């Protein structure tokens, strides 16, 4: 069963050859370009992770914090270019297309690596869905709480449970998850990208305002000082900061799916390299500004979530706008991340039970006030609904934003962002073992493995501490 589950050929049997309406693989002409790809990437990258960067830099300090952020930006950009070169097998322009990340692994590595990669990728997507649900609920709670503080003049502690807001977010995702295909999400990505810039800009502006108010920059060269935290906490928090930064940049697991939306010519790899450069440059600029200004504004007291940790209380309406933008962005980002998993399970089920009408039959439903119809598939409705419900329940059980972000970043960074792209590139380009380029790529991979292990250890330690005082389904702050 596991073998069948993970080794699915996603190609479809259709007439081959290029035409005005079809691409060289027989599929409808792809229409994506460098800007739509950039929007997809920015939607996936500038997410809830940006809000913890002030806290991450506070653990590392003014020297190591920005340096680590630039290091992750370089690694992500470089390995993403390696991965984009593997979209087509053989010839970079006319070679066989690989439609998903796992297709690329199968084409270049095969065997047990496909199964291992599949479980890592889809567990990571599952984890990201949980992280986004937690982050969205925290922002919705922040809107309620800021208005509560404003109306009570700060006298009411405004304790709020996150459970209702997680359920509300999950309900919206159940509806949006019925969008059948990744290609149809372009408009959601554009909206989400605009929202990400909105709340990042608000966080940046509020940080600058706080620095002006204090007439100086907070923080130190080495980060949060011993005394504010214990030596052990300093070590664990420093390691967790690596995981937070890794999570903030991670998008490799959906890079191939994004690349598969691009039209050609020019070659998809060439377009993707441009989109990756634009996206990483834009996100790094935002990250550096938001993270550094967050640390400058609060120093050692930088909150774990810049816009919901309530380092800022006023103007409350601006905080409400920023947190609403976060929620809208995460609604879209959730779908961008989960669509590859949705599509994989559905295509696997169709190939496993091709004659089962529950899985394959679609019902055409007229959309009111339009001339369009919606194809309702019962299996898609049931499976995607169950997925959203399960991720919502897990979010309610473990609503630890910073720790979950750190674990996700550490878990997905090395294998999906570094190891597989490096090994597949070596296989694709037939780089000789022990050549200078091979050695450099292996050194990069091993260094990132060490960082991932250290970050995972710090984040797990944080979860263990949180669980000592947490009661499931009764979270509030």
Short mmCIF file of C-alpha atoms in Angstrom, two decimals:
data_model
loop_
_atom_site.label_atom_id
_atom_site.label_comp_id
_atom_site.label_asym_id
_atom_site.label_seq_id
_atom_site.Cartn_x
_atom_site.Cartn_y
_atom_site.Cartn_z
CA UNK A 1 0.00 0.00 0.00
CA UNK A 2 2.79 2.44 0.93
CA UNK A 3 4.56 1.77 -2.32
CA UNK A 4 1.41 2.42 -4.31
CA UNK A 5 0.64 5.49 -2.24
CA UNK A 6 3.94 7.18 -2.93
CA UNK A 7 4.81 6.13 -6.45
CA UNK A 8 2.08 7.59 -8.60
CA UNK A 9 2.67 8.58 -12.20
CA UNK A 10 1.01 11.95 -12.51
CA UNK A 11 1.19 12.13 -16.30
CA UNK A 12 -2.06 11.87 -18.23
CA UNK A 13 -2.74 10.11 -21.51
CA UNK A 14 -3.52 12.81 -24.01
CA UNK A 15 -2.41 13.62 -27.53
CA UNK A 16 1.20 14.77 -27.65
CA UNK A 17 2.76 17.65 -29.51
CA UNK A 18 2.66 21.45 -29.30
CA UNK A 19 -0.19 23.50 -30.70
CA UNK A 20 -1.99 26.78 -30.14
CA UNK A 21 -4.11 25.26 -27.38
CA UNK A 22 -1.85 22.57 -25.93
CA UNK A 23 1.70 22.34 -24.60
CA UNK A 24 4.24 19.71 -25.64
CA UNK A 25 2.86 17.26 -23.06
CA UNK A 26 -0.69 17.51 -24.39
CA UNK A 27 -1.99 19.61 -21.51
CA UNK A 28 -3.76 22.92 -21.97
CA UNK A 29 -1.41 25.82 -22.64
CA UNK A 30 0.16 27.09 -19.43
CA UNK A 31 -0.16 30.84 -19.01
CA UNK A 32 2.01 31.62 -15.97
CA UNK A 33 4.87 34.10 -16.19
CA UNK A 34 7.60 35.53 -13.99
CA UNK A 35 5.13 37.80 -12.18
CA UNK A 36 2.51 35.17 -11.42
CA UNK A 37 5.27 32.82 -10.24
CA UNK A 38 6.68 35.58 -8.06
CA UNK A 39 3.21 36.17 -6.60
CA UNK A 40 2.85 32.46 -5.79
CA UNK A 41 6.29 32.41 -4.14
CA UNK A 42 5.74 35.59 -2.15
CA UNK A 43 2.36 34.25 -1.02
CA UNK A 44 4.04 31.10 0.22
CA UNK A 45 7.13 32.78 1.71
CA UNK A 46 5.95 36.01 3.31
CA UNK A 47 3.63 34.40 5.78
CA UNK A 48 3.29 34.13 9.51
CA UNK A 49 7.05 33.57 9.75
CA UNK A 50 7.78 37.26 9.28
CA UNK A 51 6.06 38.05 12.57
CA UNK A 52 8.54 36.03 14.64
CA UNK A 53 11.68 37.50 13.08
CA UNK A 54 12.00 40.33 15.61
CA UNK A 55 12.02 37.69 18.35
CA UNK A 56 14.52 35.56 16.38
CA UNK A 57 16.95 38.44 15.91
CA UNK A 58 16.56 39.28 19.60
CA UNK A 59 17.96 35.85 20.45
CA UNK A 60 20.90 36.22 18.05
CA UNK A 61 21.76 39.93 18.33
CA UNK A 62 22.68 42.64 15.87
CA UNK A 63 25.70 40.77 14.47
CA UNK A 64 24.49 37.18 14.09
CA UNK A 65 20.81 37.97 13.43
CA UNK A 66 21.11 39.77 10.07
CA UNK A 67 24.03 37.53 9.07
CA UNK A 68 21.97 34.36 9.61
CA UNK A 69 19.06 35.86 7.68
CA UNK A 70 21.28 36.66 4.69
CA UNK A 71 22.77 33.17 4.90
CA UNK A 72 19.36 31.52 4.73
CA UNK A 73 18.34 33.81 1.86
CA UNK A 74 21.41 32.78 -0.14
CA UNK A 75 20.92 29.08 0.55
CA UNK A 76 17.23 29.20 -0.38
CA UNK A 77 17.92 31.08 -3.60
CA UNK A 78 20.79 28.83 -4.63
CA UNK A 79 19.08 25.52 -3.92
CA UNK A 80 15.88 26.77 -5.57
CA UNK A 81 17.81 27.41 -8.80
CA UNK A 82 19.22 23.89 -8.57
CA UNK A 83 15.71 22.49 -8.12
CA UNK A 84 14.23 24.54 -10.97
CA UNK A 85 16.81 23.02 -13.34
CA UNK A 86 15.32 19.60 -12.57
CA UNK A 87 11.78 20.44 -13.76
CA UNK A 88 12.54 18.83 -17.12
CA UNK A 89 14.47 15.59 -17.36
CA UNK A 90 17.27 15.60 -19.91
CA UNK A 91 17.01 18.58 -22.22
CA UNK A 92 16.24 21.81 -20.27
CA UNK A 93 13.88 23.06 -23.02
CA UNK A 94 12.31 19.95 -24.58
CA UNK A 95 12.87 17.25 -21.94
CA UNK A 96 10.08 15.36 -20.16
CA UNK A 97 8.22 17.51 -17.65
CA UNK A 98 8.05 16.59 -13.96
CA UNK A 99 4.82 17.95 -12.55
CA UNK A 100 5.49 17.69 -8.82
CA UNK A 101 8.40 17.66 -6.37
CA UNK A 102 8.03 13.88 -6.03
CA UNK A 103 8.07 13.44 -9.81
CA UNK A 104 11.45 15.16 -9.86
CA UNK A 105 12.76 12.87 -7.11
CA UNK A 106 11.44 9.82 -8.98
CA UNK A 107 13.05 10.91 -12.26
CA UNK A 108 16.45 11.64 -10.74
CA UNK A 109 16.77 9.34 -7.71
CA UNK A 110 13.96 6.76 -7.71
CA UNK A 111 13.61 3.82 -5.37
CA UNK A 112 13.25 4.31 -1.65
CA UNK A 113 14.06 8.02 -1.97
CA UNK A 114 10.66 8.63 -3.55
CA UNK A 115 8.84 7.15 -0.58
CA UNK A 116 11.01 8.94 1.97
CA UNK A 117 10.65 12.28 0.19
CA UNK A 118 6.90 11.80 -0.15
CA UNK A 119 6.35 11.28 3.54
CA UNK A 120 8.60 14.21 4.46
CA UNK A 121 6.96 16.55 1.95
CA UNK A 122 3.40 15.74 2.85
CA UNK A 123 4.02 15.68 6.59
CA UNK A 124 5.58 19.11 6.17
CA UNK A 125 2.51 20.36 4.28
CA UNK A 126 0.31 18.95 7.04
CA UNK A 127 2.44 20.78 9.61
CA UNK A 128 2.33 24.04 7.67
CA UNK A 129 -1.48 23.81 7.57
CA UNK A 130 -1.45 23.50 11.37
CA UNK A 131 0.97 26.42 11.72
CA UNK A 132 -1.14 28.64 9.48
CA UNK A 133 -4.30 27.76 11.41
CA UNK A 134 -2.60 28.70 14.69
CA UNK A 135 -1.24 31.96 13.27
CA UNK A 136 -4.59 32.98 11.74
CA UNK A 137 -6.45 32.31 14.99
CA UNK A 138 -3.90 34.35 16.95
CA UNK A 139 -4.43 37.29 14.61
CA UNK A 140 -8.20 37.02 14.88
CA UNK A 141 -7.84 36.92 18.67
CA UNK A 142 -5.56 39.96 18.50
CA UNK A 143 -8.27 41.97 16.70
CA UNK A 144 -10.80 41.06 19.38
CA UNK A 145 -8.32 41.75 22.15
CA UNK A 146 -7.11 45.11 20.84
CA UNK A 147 -10.70 46.34 20.65
CA UNK A 148 -11.31 44.99 24.15
CA UNK A 149 -8.26 46.86 25.47
CA UNK A 150 -9.35 50.02 23.70
CA UNK A 151 -12.92 49.94 25.03
CA UNK A 152 -11.82 49.16 28.62
CA UNK A 153 -8.90 51.56 28.66
CA UNK A 154 -6.50 48.69 29.34
CA UNK A 155 -8.26 47.66 32.57
CA UNK A 156 -9.76 44.41 31.24
CA UNK A 157 -7.24 41.53 30.84
CA UNK A 158 -9.34 40.33 27.88
CA UNK A 159 -8.68 36.59 28.17
CA UNK A 160 -9.80 34.93 24.94
CA UNK A 161 -9.84 31.31 23.80
CA UNK A 162 -8.41 30.52 20.37
CA UNK A 163 -10.70 27.53 19.71
CA UNK A 164 -13.60 29.45 18.15
CA UNK A 165 -11.27 31.33 15.82
CA UNK A 166 -9.51 28.15 14.71
CA UNK A 167 -12.90 26.65 13.87
CA UNK A 168 -13.85 29.78 11.89
CA UNK A 169 -10.60 29.63 9.94
CA UNK A 170 -11.07 25.91 9.31
CA UNK A 171 -14.60 26.48 8.02
CA UNK A 172 -13.35 29.01 5.46
CA UNK A 173 -10.63 26.59 4.32
CA UNK A 174 -13.17 23.81 3.83
CA UNK A 175 -14.99 26.04 1.34
CA UNK A 176 -11.86 27.26 -0.48
CA UNK A 177 -10.32 23.79 -0.56
CA UNK A 178 -12.97 22.83 -3.12
CA UNK A 179 -11.14 24.87 -5.76
CA UNK A 180 -10.09 21.94 -7.96
CA UNK A 181 -6.74 22.95 -9.43
CA UNK A 182 -3.59 24.87 -8.55
CA UNK A 183 -3.84 26.91 -11.76
CA UNK A 184 -7.13 28.38 -10.56
CA UNK A 185 -5.50 29.86 -7.45
CA UNK A 186 -3.62 32.66 -9.23
CA UNK A 187 -6.11 35.32 -8.11
CA UNK A 188 -5.96 34.08 -4.51
CA UNK A 189 -2.17 34.32 -4.62
CA UNK A 190 -2.30 37.91 -5.88
CA UNK A 191 -4.68 38.92 -3.08
CA UNK A 192 -2.59 37.08 -0.48
CA UNK A 193 0.64 38.68 -1.72
CA UNK A 194 -0.91 42.16 -1.38
CA UNK A 195 -2.05 41.29 2.15
CA UNK A 196 1.44 40.09 3.09
CA UNK A 197 2.93 43.43 2.05
CA UNK A 198 0.18 45.21 3.97
CA UNK A 199 0.81 43.66 7.36
CA UNK A 200 4.59 43.57 6.91
CA UNK A 201 4.51 47.28 6.15
CA UNK A 202 2.35 47.99 9.20
CA UNK A 203 4.72 46.02 11.43
CA UNK A 204 7.67 47.89 9.95
CA UNK A 205 5.99 51.29 10.37
CA UNK A 206 5.05 50.58 13.98
CA UNK A 207 8.59 49.43 14.71
CA UNK A 208 10.03 52.62 13.23
CA UNK A 209 7.54 54.65 15.26
CA UNK A 210 8.61 52.90 18.45
CA UNK A 211 12.29 53.57 17.70
CA UNK A 212 11.53 57.26 17.12
CA UNK A 213 9.54 57.37 20.35
CA UNK A 214 12.43 55.87 22.32
CA UNK A 215 14.95 58.04 20.44
CA UNK A 216 17.27 55.12 19.93
CA UNK A 217 17.73 51.48 18.98
CA UNK A 218 17.23 48.71 21.49
CA UNK A 219 19.12 45.44 21.62
CA UNK A 220 22.77 44.44 21.77
CA UNK A 221 25.40 42.88 19.55
CA UNK A 222 24.99 39.43 21.11
CA UNK A 223 21.22 39.34 21.63
CA UNK A 224 19.13 38.70 24.71
CA UNK A 225 21.31 38.86 27.81
CA UNK A 226 21.94 36.24 30.47
CA UNK A 227 19.88 37.35 33.43
CA UNK A 228 16.86 38.14 31.31
CA UNK A 229 17.00 34.41 30.51
CA UNK A 230 19.09 31.58 31.95
CA UNK A 231 22.13 30.21 30.14
CA UNK A 232 20.17 27.10 29.11
CA UNK A 233 17.29 29.22 27.81
CA UNK A 234 19.75 31.37 25.87
CA UNK A 235 21.10 28.27 24.10
CA UNK A 236 17.69 26.75 23.33
CA UNK A 237 16.24 30.07 22.16
CA UNK A 238 19.23 30.71 19.91
CA UNK A 239 18.74 27.33 18.26
CA UNK A 240 15.00 27.90 17.96
CA UNK A 241 15.69 31.22 16.22
CA UNK A 242 17.41 29.28 13.42
CA UNK A 243 14.25 27.21 12.96
CA UNK A 244 12.06 30.32 12.89
CA UNK A 245 14.19 31.94 10.19
CA UNK A 246 14.28 28.70 8.17
CA UNK A 247 10.47 28.50 8.31
CA UNK A 248 10.16 32.11 7.19
CA UNK A 249 12.01 31.30 3.95
CA UNK A 250 10.73 27.80 3.18
CA UNK A 251 8.81 27.21 -0.05
CA UNK A 252 10.80 24.55 -1.93
CA UNK A 253 8.11 21.89 -1.44
CA UNK A 254 5.79 23.71 -3.85
CA UNK A 255 8.42 25.17 -6.23
CA UNK A 256 7.92 22.52 -8.92
CA UNK A 257 4.13 22.90 -8.77
CA UNK A 258 4.57 26.66 -9.27
CA UNK A 259 7.02 26.08 -12.12
CA UNK A 260 4.50 23.78 -13.80
CA UNK A 261 2.17 26.76 -14.27
CA UNK A 262 4.69 28.66 -16.44
CA UNK A 263 4.38 29.12 -20.18
CA UNK A 264 7.30 28.56 -22.49
CA UNK A 265 9.35 29.80 -24.25
CA UNK A 266 11.51 30.98 -22.55
CA UNK A 267 12.36 27.80 -20.69
CA UNK A 268 10.55 27.28 -17.40
CA UNK A 269 13.86 27.06 -15.53
CA UNK A 270 14.96 30.45 -16.84
CA UNK A 271 11.66 32.08 -15.86
CA UNK A 272 11.73 30.38 -12.45
CA UNK A 273 15.25 31.62 -11.72
CA UNK A 274 14.09 35.19 -12.37
CA UNK A 275 10.98 34.72 -10.23
CA UNK A 276 13.06 33.21 -7.42
CA UNK A 277 15.56 36.07 -7.53
CA UNK A 278 12.80 38.69 -7.44
CA UNK A 279 10.92 36.91 -4.65
CA UNK A 280 13.92 36.19 -2.43
CA UNK A 281 15.21 39.77 -2.85
CA UNK A 282 11.81 41.24 -1.99
CA UNK A 283 11.19 38.95 0.96
CA UNK A 284 14.70 39.39 2.37
CA UNK A 285 14.31 43.15 2.26
CA UNK A 286 11.01 42.93 4.10
CA UNK A 287 12.35 40.38 6.55
CA UNK A 288 15.42 42.41 7.33
CA UNK A 289 13.41 45.58 7.87
CA UNK A 290 10.66 43.93 9.93
CA UNK A 291 12.99 41.76 11.99
CA UNK A 292 15.55 44.46 12.68
CA UNK A 293 12.99 47.16 13.44
CA UNK A 294 11.11 44.79 15.72
CA UNK A 295 14.29 44.13 17.68
CA UNK A 296 15.28 47.81 17.62
CA UNK A 297 11.87 48.76 19.01
CA UNK A 298 11.72 46.26 21.89
CA UNK A 299 15.23 44.95 22.47
CA UNK A 300 15.29 41.89 24.74
CA UNK A 301 11.51 42.16 25.16
CA UNK A 302 10.75 41.63 21.46
CA UNK A 303 7.47 39.64 21.31
CA UNK A 304 7.27 36.23 19.63
CA UNK A 305 4.66 37.65 17.25
CA UNK A 306 5.22 41.30 16.37
CA UNK A 307 1.60 42.22 15.71
CA UNK A 308 -0.15 39.98 18.24
CA UNK A 309 2.35 39.96 21.13
CA UNK A 310 1.05 43.40 22.10
CA UNK A 311 4.24 45.31 22.12
CA UNK A 312 1.95 47.76 20.31
CA UNK A 313 -1.46 48.81 21.64
CA UNK A 314 -2.16 51.87 19.50
CA UNK A 315 -3.33 52.88 17.03
CA UNK A 316 -5.63 49.93 17.61
CA UNK A 317 -7.41 50.35 14.27
CA UNK A 318 -4.11 50.00 12.41
CA UNK A 319 -3.36 46.82 14.32
CA UNK A 320 -6.80 45.54 13.38
CA UNK A 321 -6.11 46.21 9.69
CA UNK A 322 -2.73 44.47 9.89
CA UNK A 323 -4.10 41.40 11.64
CA UNK A 324 -7.04 41.20 9.23
CA UNK A 325 -4.49 41.26 6.39
CA UNK A 326 -2.62 38.40 8.08
CA UNK A 327 -5.79 36.32 8.23
CA UNK A 328 -6.64 36.98 4.56
CA UNK A 329 -3.08 36.14 3.55
CA UNK A 330 -3.05 32.90 5.51
CA UNK A 331 -6.38 31.85 4.01
CA UNK A 332 -4.70 31.99 0.60
CA UNK A 333 -1.32 30.61 1.69
CA UNK A 334 -3.03 27.58 3.26
CA UNK A 335 -4.50 26.68 -0.13
CA UNK A 336 -1.28 27.34 -2.07
CA UNK A 337 0.61 24.97 0.22
CA UNK A 338 -2.06 22.25 0.46
CA UNK A 339 -3.05 21.98 -3.21
CA UNK A 340 -0.12 19.65 -4.08
CA UNK A 341 -1.18 17.23 -1.33
CA UNK A 342 -4.84 17.46 -2.34
CA UNK A 343 -3.99 16.73 -5.98
CA UNK A 344 -1.66 13.84 -5.11
CA UNK A 345 -4.19 11.98 -2.96
CA UNK A 346 -6.95 12.43 -5.54
CA UNK A 347 -4.87 11.24 -8.49
CA UNK A 348 -3.59 8.29 -6.47
CA UNK A 349 -7.17 7.33 -5.55
CA UNK A 350 -8.33 7.63 -9.17
CA UNK A 351 -5.53 5.34 -10.35
CA UNK A 352 -6.07 2.91 -7.47
CA UNK A 353 -9.86 2.63 -8.00
CA UNK A 354 -10.51 3.89 -11.58
CA UNK A 355 -14.06 2.47 -11.77
CA UNK A 356 -15.26 3.75 -8.40
CA UNK A 357 -17.92 6.39 -9.12
CA UNK A 358 -17.55 7.88 -5.61
CA UNK A 359 -13.99 8.86 -6.56
CA UNK A 360 -14.23 9.63 -10.26
CA UNK A 361 -17.75 10.91 -10.97
CA UNK A 362 -18.31 14.66 -11.11
CA UNK A 363 -21.63 16.48 -10.91
CA UNK A 364 -22.10 19.76 -12.77
CA UNK A 365 -23.68 22.46 -10.63
CA UNK A 366 -24.81 25.77 -12.09
CA UNK A 367 -23.27 28.73 -10.25
CA UNK A 368 -26.06 31.24 -9.44
CA UNK A 369 -26.12 34.50 -11.42
CA UNK A 370 -23.41 33.27 -13.82
CA UNK A 371 -23.15 31.15 -16.94
CA UNK A 372 -20.46 28.98 -15.31
CA UNK A 373 -20.77 25.52 -13.81
CA UNK A 374 -18.86 23.93 -10.95
CA UNK A 375 -17.78 20.29 -11.15
CA UNK A 376 -18.53 18.74 -7.77
CA UNK A 377 -16.58 15.60 -6.92
CA UNK A 378 -17.81 13.80 -3.78
CA UNK A 379 -14.44 12.24 -2.95
CA UNK A 380 -12.74 15.63 -3.23
CA UNK A 381 -15.39 17.17 -1.00
CA UNK A 382 -15.08 14.50 1.69
CA UNK A 383 -11.29 14.05 1.66
CA UNK A 384 -10.40 17.76 1.69
CA UNK A 385 -12.99 18.47 4.38
CA UNK A 386 -11.55 15.72 6.59
CA UNK A 387 -8.02 17.07 6.05
CA UNK A 388 -9.01 20.58 7.16
CA UNK A 389 -10.89 19.25 10.19
CA UNK A 390 -7.90 17.16 11.30
CA UNK A 391 -5.43 20.06 10.96
CA UNK A 392 -7.83 22.27 12.93
CA UNK A 393 -8.04 19.73 15.76
CA UNK A 394 -4.25 19.44 15.91
CA UNK A 395 -4.01 23.23 16.02
CA UNK A 396 -6.36 23.32 18.99
CA UNK A 397 -4.23 20.70 20.75
CA UNK A 398 -0.88 22.46 20.20
CA UNK A 399 -1.42 26.22 19.76
CA UNK A 400 2.23 27.19 20.33
CA UNK A 401 3.03 29.57 17.49
CA UNK A 402 6.77 30.09 17.96
CA UNK A 403 7.61 26.49 18.83
CA UNK A 404 5.53 25.01 16.00
CA UNK A 405 7.09 27.45 13.53
CA UNK A 406 10.57 26.44 14.69
CA UNK A 407 9.86 22.71 14.42
CA UNK A 408 8.38 23.09 10.93
CA UNK A 409 11.33 25.15 9.78
CA UNK A 410 13.84 22.66 11.14
CA UNK A 411 11.98 19.58 9.89
CA UNK A 412 11.52 20.75 6.32
CA UNK A 413 14.62 22.86 5.73
CA UNK A 414 17.43 20.36 5.21
CA UNK A 415 15.74 17.45 3.42
CA UNK A 416 13.39 19.39 1.13
CA UNK A 417 15.24 22.67 0.65
CA UNK A 418 18.83 21.45 0.55
CA UNK A 419 19.44 17.68 0.40
CA UNK A 420 17.07 16.66 -2.39
CA UNK A 421 17.71 19.69 -4.65
CA UNK A 422 21.49 19.17 -4.29
CA UNK A 423 21.36 15.40 -4.93
CA UNK A 424 18.93 15.72 -7.85
CA UNK A 425 21.03 18.46 -9.44
CA UNK A 426 24.14 16.28 -9.13
CA UNK A 427 22.26 13.43 -10.80
CA UNK A 428 20.70 15.63 -13.51
CA UNK A 429 23.97 17.32 -14.47
CA UNK A 430 26.04 14.15 -13.93
CA UNK A 431 28.55 15.94 -11.69
CA UNK A 432 31.54 13.70 -11.03
CA UNK A 433 31.99 12.40 -7.49
CA UNK A 434 34.80 14.13 -5.56
CA UNK A 435 35.01 16.93 -8.13
CA UNK A 436 35.35 20.40 -6.64
CA UNK A 437 31.70 21.24 -7.35
CA UNK A 438 30.51 17.94 -5.87
CA UNK A 439 32.54 18.52 -2.69
CA UNK A 440 31.22 22.09 -2.31
CA UNK A 441 27.63 20.94 -2.71
CA UNK A 442 28.12 18.19 -0.11
CA UNK A 443 29.68 20.63 2.36
CA UNK A 444 26.68 22.92 1.91
CA UNK A 445 24.31 20.00 2.51
CA UNK A 446 26.09 18.78 5.66
CA UNK A 447 26.31 22.28 7.15
CA UNK A 448 22.57 22.76 6.66
CA UNK A 449 21.89 19.34 8.22
CA UNK A 450 23.73 20.37 11.37
CA UNK A 451 21.77 23.64 11.52
CA UNK A 452 18.46 21.78 11.09
CA UNK A 453 19.23 19.31 13.88
CA UNK A 454 20.21 22.11 16.23
CA UNK A 455 17.10 24.15 15.38
CA UNK A 456 14.85 21.12 15.89
CA UNK A 457 16.38 20.47 19.32
CA UNK A 458 15.73 24.07 20.41
CA UNK A 459 12.14 24.06 19.18
CA UNK A 460 11.30 20.69 20.77
CA UNK A 461 12.69 21.97 24.07
CA UNK A 462 10.31 24.94 23.76
CA UNK A 463 7.31 22.65 23.18
CA UNK A 464 8.24 20.52 26.20
CA UNK A 465 8.30 23.62 28.40
CA UNK A 466 4.95 24.83 27.01
CA UNK A 467 3.27 21.46 27.60
CA UNK A 468 4.09 21.64 31.31
CA UNK A 469 1.58 24.46 31.79
CA UNK A 470 -0.84 23.94 28.88
CA UNK A 471 -4.30 22.36 29.03
CA UNK A 472 -5.67 21.15 25.66
CA UNK A 473 -8.71 22.93 24.17
CA UNK A 474 -8.53 25.63 26.87
CA UNK A 475 -5.94 27.93 25.34
CA UNK A 476 -6.30 31.64 25.75
CA UNK A 477 -4.17 34.64 26.46
#
